PDB file of C-alpha atoms and ligand atoms in Angstrom:
ATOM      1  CA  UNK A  20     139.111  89.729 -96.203  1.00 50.00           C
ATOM      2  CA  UNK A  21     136.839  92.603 -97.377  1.00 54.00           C
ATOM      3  CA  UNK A  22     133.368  92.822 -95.415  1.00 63.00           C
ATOM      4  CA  UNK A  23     132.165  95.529 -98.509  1.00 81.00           C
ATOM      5  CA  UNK A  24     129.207  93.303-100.424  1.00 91.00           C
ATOM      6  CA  UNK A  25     130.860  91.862-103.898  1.00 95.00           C
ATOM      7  CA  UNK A  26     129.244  93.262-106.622  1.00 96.00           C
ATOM      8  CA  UNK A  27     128.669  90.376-108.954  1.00 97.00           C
ATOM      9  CA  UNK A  28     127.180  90.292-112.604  1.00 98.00           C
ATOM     10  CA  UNK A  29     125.115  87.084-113.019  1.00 98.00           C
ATOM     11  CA  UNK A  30     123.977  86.949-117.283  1.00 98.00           C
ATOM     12  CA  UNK A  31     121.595  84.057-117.289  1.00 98.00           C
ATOM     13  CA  UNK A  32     119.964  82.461-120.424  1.00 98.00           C
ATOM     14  CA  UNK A  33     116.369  83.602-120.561  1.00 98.00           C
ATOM     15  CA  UNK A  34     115.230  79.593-120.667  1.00 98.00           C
ATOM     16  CA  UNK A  35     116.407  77.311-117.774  1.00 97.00           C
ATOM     17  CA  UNK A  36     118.890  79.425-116.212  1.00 97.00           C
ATOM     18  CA  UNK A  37     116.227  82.444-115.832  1.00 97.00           C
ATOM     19  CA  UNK A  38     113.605  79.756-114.529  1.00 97.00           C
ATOM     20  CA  UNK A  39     115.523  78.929-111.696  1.00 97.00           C
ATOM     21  CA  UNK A  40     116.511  82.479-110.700  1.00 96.00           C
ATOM     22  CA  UNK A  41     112.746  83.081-111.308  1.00 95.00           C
ATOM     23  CA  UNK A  42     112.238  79.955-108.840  1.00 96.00           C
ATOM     24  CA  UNK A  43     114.849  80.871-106.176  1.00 96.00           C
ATOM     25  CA  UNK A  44     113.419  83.973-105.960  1.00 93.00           C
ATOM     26  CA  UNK A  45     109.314  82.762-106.158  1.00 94.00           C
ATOM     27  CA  UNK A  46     110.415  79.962-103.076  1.00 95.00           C
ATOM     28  CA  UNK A  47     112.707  83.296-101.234  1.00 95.00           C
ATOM     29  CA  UNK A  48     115.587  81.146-101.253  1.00 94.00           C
ATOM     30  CA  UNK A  49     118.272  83.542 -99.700  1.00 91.00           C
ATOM     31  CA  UNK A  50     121.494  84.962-101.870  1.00 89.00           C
ATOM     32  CA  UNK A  51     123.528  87.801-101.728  1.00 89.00           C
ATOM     33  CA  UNK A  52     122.306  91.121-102.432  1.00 85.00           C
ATOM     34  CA  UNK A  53     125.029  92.673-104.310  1.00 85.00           C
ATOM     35  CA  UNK A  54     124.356  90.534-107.618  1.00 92.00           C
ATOM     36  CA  UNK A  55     122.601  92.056-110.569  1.00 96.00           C
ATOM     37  CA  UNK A  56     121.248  89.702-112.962  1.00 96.00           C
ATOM     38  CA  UNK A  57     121.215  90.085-117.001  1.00 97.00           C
ATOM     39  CA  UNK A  58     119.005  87.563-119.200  1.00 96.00           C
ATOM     40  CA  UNK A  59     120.970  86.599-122.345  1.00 97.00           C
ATOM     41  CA  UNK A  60     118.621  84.779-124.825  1.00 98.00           C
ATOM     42  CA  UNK A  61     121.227  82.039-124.609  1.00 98.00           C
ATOM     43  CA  UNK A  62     125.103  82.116-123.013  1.00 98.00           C
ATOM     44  CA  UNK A  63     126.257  81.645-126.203  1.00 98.00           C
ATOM     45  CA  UNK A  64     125.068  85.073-127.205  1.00 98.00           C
ATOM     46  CA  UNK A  65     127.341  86.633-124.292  1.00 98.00           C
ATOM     47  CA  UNK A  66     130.928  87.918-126.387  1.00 97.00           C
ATOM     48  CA  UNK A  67     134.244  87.971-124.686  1.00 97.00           C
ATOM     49  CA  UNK A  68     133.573  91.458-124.955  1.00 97.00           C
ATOM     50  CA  UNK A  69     130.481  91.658-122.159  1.00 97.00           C
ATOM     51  CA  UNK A  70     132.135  90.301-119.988  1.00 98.00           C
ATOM     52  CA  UNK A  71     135.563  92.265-120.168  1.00 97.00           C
ATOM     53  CA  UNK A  72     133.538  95.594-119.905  1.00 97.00           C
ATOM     54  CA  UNK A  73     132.084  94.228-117.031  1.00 97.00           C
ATOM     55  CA  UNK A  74     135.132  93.697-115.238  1.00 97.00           C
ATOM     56  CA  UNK A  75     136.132  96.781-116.836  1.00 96.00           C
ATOM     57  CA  UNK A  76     132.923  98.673-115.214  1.00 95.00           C
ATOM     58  CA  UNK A  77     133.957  97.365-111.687  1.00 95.00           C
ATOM     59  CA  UNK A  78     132.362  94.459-111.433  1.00 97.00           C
ATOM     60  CA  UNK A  79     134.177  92.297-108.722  1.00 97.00           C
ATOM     61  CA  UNK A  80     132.646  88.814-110.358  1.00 98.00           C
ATOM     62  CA  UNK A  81     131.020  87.214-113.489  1.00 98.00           C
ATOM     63  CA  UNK A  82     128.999  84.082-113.019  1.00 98.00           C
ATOM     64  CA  UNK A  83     127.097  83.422-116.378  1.00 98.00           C
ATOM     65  CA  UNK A  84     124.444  80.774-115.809  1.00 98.00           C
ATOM     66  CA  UNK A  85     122.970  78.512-118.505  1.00 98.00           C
ATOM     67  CA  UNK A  86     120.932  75.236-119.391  1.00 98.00           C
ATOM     68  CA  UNK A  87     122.559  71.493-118.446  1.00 98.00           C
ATOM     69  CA  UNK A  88     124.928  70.235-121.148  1.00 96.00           C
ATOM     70  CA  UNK A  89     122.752  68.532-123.719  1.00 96.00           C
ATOM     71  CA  UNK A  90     120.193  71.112-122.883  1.00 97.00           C
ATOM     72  CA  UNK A  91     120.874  74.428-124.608  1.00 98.00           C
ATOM     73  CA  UNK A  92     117.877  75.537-126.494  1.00 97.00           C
ATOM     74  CA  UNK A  93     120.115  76.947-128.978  1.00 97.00           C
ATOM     75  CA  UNK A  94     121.601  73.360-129.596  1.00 96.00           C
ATOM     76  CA  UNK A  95     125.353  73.674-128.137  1.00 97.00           C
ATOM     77  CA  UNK A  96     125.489  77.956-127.285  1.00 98.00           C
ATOM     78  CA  UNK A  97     126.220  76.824-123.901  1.00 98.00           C
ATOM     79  CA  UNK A  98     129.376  74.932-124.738  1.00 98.00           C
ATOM     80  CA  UNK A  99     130.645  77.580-127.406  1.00 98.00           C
ATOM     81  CA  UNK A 100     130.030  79.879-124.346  1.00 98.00           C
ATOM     82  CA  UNK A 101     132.024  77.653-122.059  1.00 98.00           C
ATOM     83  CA  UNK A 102     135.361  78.040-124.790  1.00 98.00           C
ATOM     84  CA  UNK A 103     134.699  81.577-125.248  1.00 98.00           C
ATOM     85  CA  UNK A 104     134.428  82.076-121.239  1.00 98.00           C
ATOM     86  CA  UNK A 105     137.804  80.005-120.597  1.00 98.00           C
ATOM     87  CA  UNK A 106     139.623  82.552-123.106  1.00 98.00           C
ATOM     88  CA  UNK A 107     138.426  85.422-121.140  1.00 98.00           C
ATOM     89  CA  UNK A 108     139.746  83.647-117.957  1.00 98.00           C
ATOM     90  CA  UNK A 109     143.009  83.149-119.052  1.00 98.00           C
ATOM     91  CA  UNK A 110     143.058  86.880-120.263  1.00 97.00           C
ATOM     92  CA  UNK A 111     141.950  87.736-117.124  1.00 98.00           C
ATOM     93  CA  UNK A 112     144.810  85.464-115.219  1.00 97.00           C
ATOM     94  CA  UNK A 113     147.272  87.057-117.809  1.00 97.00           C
ATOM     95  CA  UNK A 114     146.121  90.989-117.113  1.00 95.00           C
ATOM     96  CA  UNK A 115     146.584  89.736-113.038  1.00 95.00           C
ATOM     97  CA  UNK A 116     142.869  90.559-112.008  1.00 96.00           C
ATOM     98  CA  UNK A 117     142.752  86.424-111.666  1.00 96.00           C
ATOM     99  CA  UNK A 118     140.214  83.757-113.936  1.00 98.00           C
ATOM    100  CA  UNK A 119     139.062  83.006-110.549  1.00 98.00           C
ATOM    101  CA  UNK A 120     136.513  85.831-111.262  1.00 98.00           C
ATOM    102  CA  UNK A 121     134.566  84.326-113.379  1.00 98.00           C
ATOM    103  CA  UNK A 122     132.686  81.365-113.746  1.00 98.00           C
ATOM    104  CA  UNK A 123     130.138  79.500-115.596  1.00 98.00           C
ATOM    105  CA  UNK A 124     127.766  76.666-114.111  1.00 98.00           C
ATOM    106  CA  UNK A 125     125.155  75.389-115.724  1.00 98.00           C
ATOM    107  CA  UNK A 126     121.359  74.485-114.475  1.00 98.00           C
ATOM    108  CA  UNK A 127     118.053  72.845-114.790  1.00 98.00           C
ATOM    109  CA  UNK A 128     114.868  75.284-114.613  1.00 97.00           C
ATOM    110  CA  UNK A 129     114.059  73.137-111.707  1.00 97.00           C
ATOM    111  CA  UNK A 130     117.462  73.861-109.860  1.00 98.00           C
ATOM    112  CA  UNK A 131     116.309  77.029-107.449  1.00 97.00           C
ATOM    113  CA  UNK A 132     118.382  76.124-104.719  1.00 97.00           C
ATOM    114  CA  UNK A 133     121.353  75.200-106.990  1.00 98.00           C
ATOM    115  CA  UNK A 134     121.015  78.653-108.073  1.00 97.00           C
ATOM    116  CA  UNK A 135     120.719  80.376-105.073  1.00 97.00           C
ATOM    117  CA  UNK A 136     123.685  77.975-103.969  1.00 97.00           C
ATOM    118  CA  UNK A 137     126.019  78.971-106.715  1.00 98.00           C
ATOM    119  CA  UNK A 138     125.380  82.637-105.934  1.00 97.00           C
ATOM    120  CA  UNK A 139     126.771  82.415-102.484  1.00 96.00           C
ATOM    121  CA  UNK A 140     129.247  80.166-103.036  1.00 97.00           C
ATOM    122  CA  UNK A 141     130.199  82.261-105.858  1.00 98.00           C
ATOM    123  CA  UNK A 142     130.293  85.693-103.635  1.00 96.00           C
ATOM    124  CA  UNK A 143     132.047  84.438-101.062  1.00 96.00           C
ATOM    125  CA  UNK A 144     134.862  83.380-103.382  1.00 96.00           C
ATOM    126  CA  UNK A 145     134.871  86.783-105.120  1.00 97.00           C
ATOM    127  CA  UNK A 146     134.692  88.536-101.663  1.00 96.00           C
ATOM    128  CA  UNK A 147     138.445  86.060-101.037  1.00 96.00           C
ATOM    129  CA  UNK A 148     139.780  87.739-103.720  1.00 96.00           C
ATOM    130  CA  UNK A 149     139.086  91.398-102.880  1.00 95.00           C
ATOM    131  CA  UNK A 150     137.591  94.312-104.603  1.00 95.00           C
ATOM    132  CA  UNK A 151     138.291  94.522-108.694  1.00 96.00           C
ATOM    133  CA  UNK A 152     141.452  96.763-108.990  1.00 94.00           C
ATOM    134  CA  UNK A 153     139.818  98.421-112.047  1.00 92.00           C
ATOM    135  CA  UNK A 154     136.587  99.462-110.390  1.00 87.00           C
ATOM    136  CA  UNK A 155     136.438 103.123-110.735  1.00 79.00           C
ATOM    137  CA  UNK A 156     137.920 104.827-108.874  1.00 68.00           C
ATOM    138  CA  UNK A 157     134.542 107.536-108.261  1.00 52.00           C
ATOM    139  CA  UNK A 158     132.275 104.652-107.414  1.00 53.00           C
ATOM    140  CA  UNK A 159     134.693 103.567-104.232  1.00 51.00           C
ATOM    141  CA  UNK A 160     134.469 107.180-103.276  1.00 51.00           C
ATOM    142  CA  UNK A 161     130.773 108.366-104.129  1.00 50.00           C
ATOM    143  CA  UNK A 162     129.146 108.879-100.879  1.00 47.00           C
ATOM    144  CA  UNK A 163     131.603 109.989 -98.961  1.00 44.00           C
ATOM    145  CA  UNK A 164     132.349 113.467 -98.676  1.00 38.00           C
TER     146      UNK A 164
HETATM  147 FE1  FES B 360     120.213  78.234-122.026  1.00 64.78          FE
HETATM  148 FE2  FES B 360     121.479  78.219-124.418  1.00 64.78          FE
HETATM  149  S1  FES B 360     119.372  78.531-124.022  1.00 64.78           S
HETATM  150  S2  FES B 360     122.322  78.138-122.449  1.00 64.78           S
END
């Protein structure tokens, strides 16, 4: 197992999912530090195609975070997100970098510790499955000479 810090790529919807980041942080509910979060106005804005470059940019994991079922200010973006999310996985189980990479969960604004929960669950999972093969190959070696 890798001791490097997973870098992680957390898009969360700027309504509930945003709230409770804002919350985990606001209470200092420890996480990991090698996440970088992204507010989507909704997950169901996020295209297969932000996520792929993600992976394709070296990210090591995707979560994407957004409102309880039933509770999408958008109506239902968070369960066209969930379909679109579960083709990318099984692209990414096809391509070998493993679906296990990326998940989605989904929150209440009033769920800080759920959030800060699901981002260390979520790391130490991506940290099982090792560094993204695809990360660039300058960013492993920047700092070293
Ligand atoms: Fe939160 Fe749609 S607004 S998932």
């Amino acid at each position: 197992m890798s001791t490097r810090e997973p870098e992680i790529l957390v898009f969360c919807c700027s309504y509930c999912a945003a709230a409770a980041a804002a919350a985990a942080g606001a209470g200092r509910l420890r996480y990991p530090a090698g996440t970088r979060i992204l507010s989507a106005s909704c997950t169901g804005r996020i295209e297969m195609e932000h996520v792929l470059e993600a992976f394709e940019k070296g990210a090591d994991g995707v979560l994407v975070v957004g409102c309880l079922d039933g509770g999408c200010h958008f109506v239902d973006g968070n369960q066209r997100a969930r379909r679109r999310l579960d083709r990318v996985r099984s692209i990414l189980d096809e391509i070998g970098l493993g679906g296990d990479r990326l998940r989605m969960v989904n929150l209440s604004d009033s769920m800080a510790a759920a959030f800060a929960g699901h981002m260390r669950e979520f790391t130490e999972t991506t940290r099982a499955l090792g560094p993204n093969p695809l990360k660039p190959a300058r960013k492993e070696s920047a700092g070293e000479s």
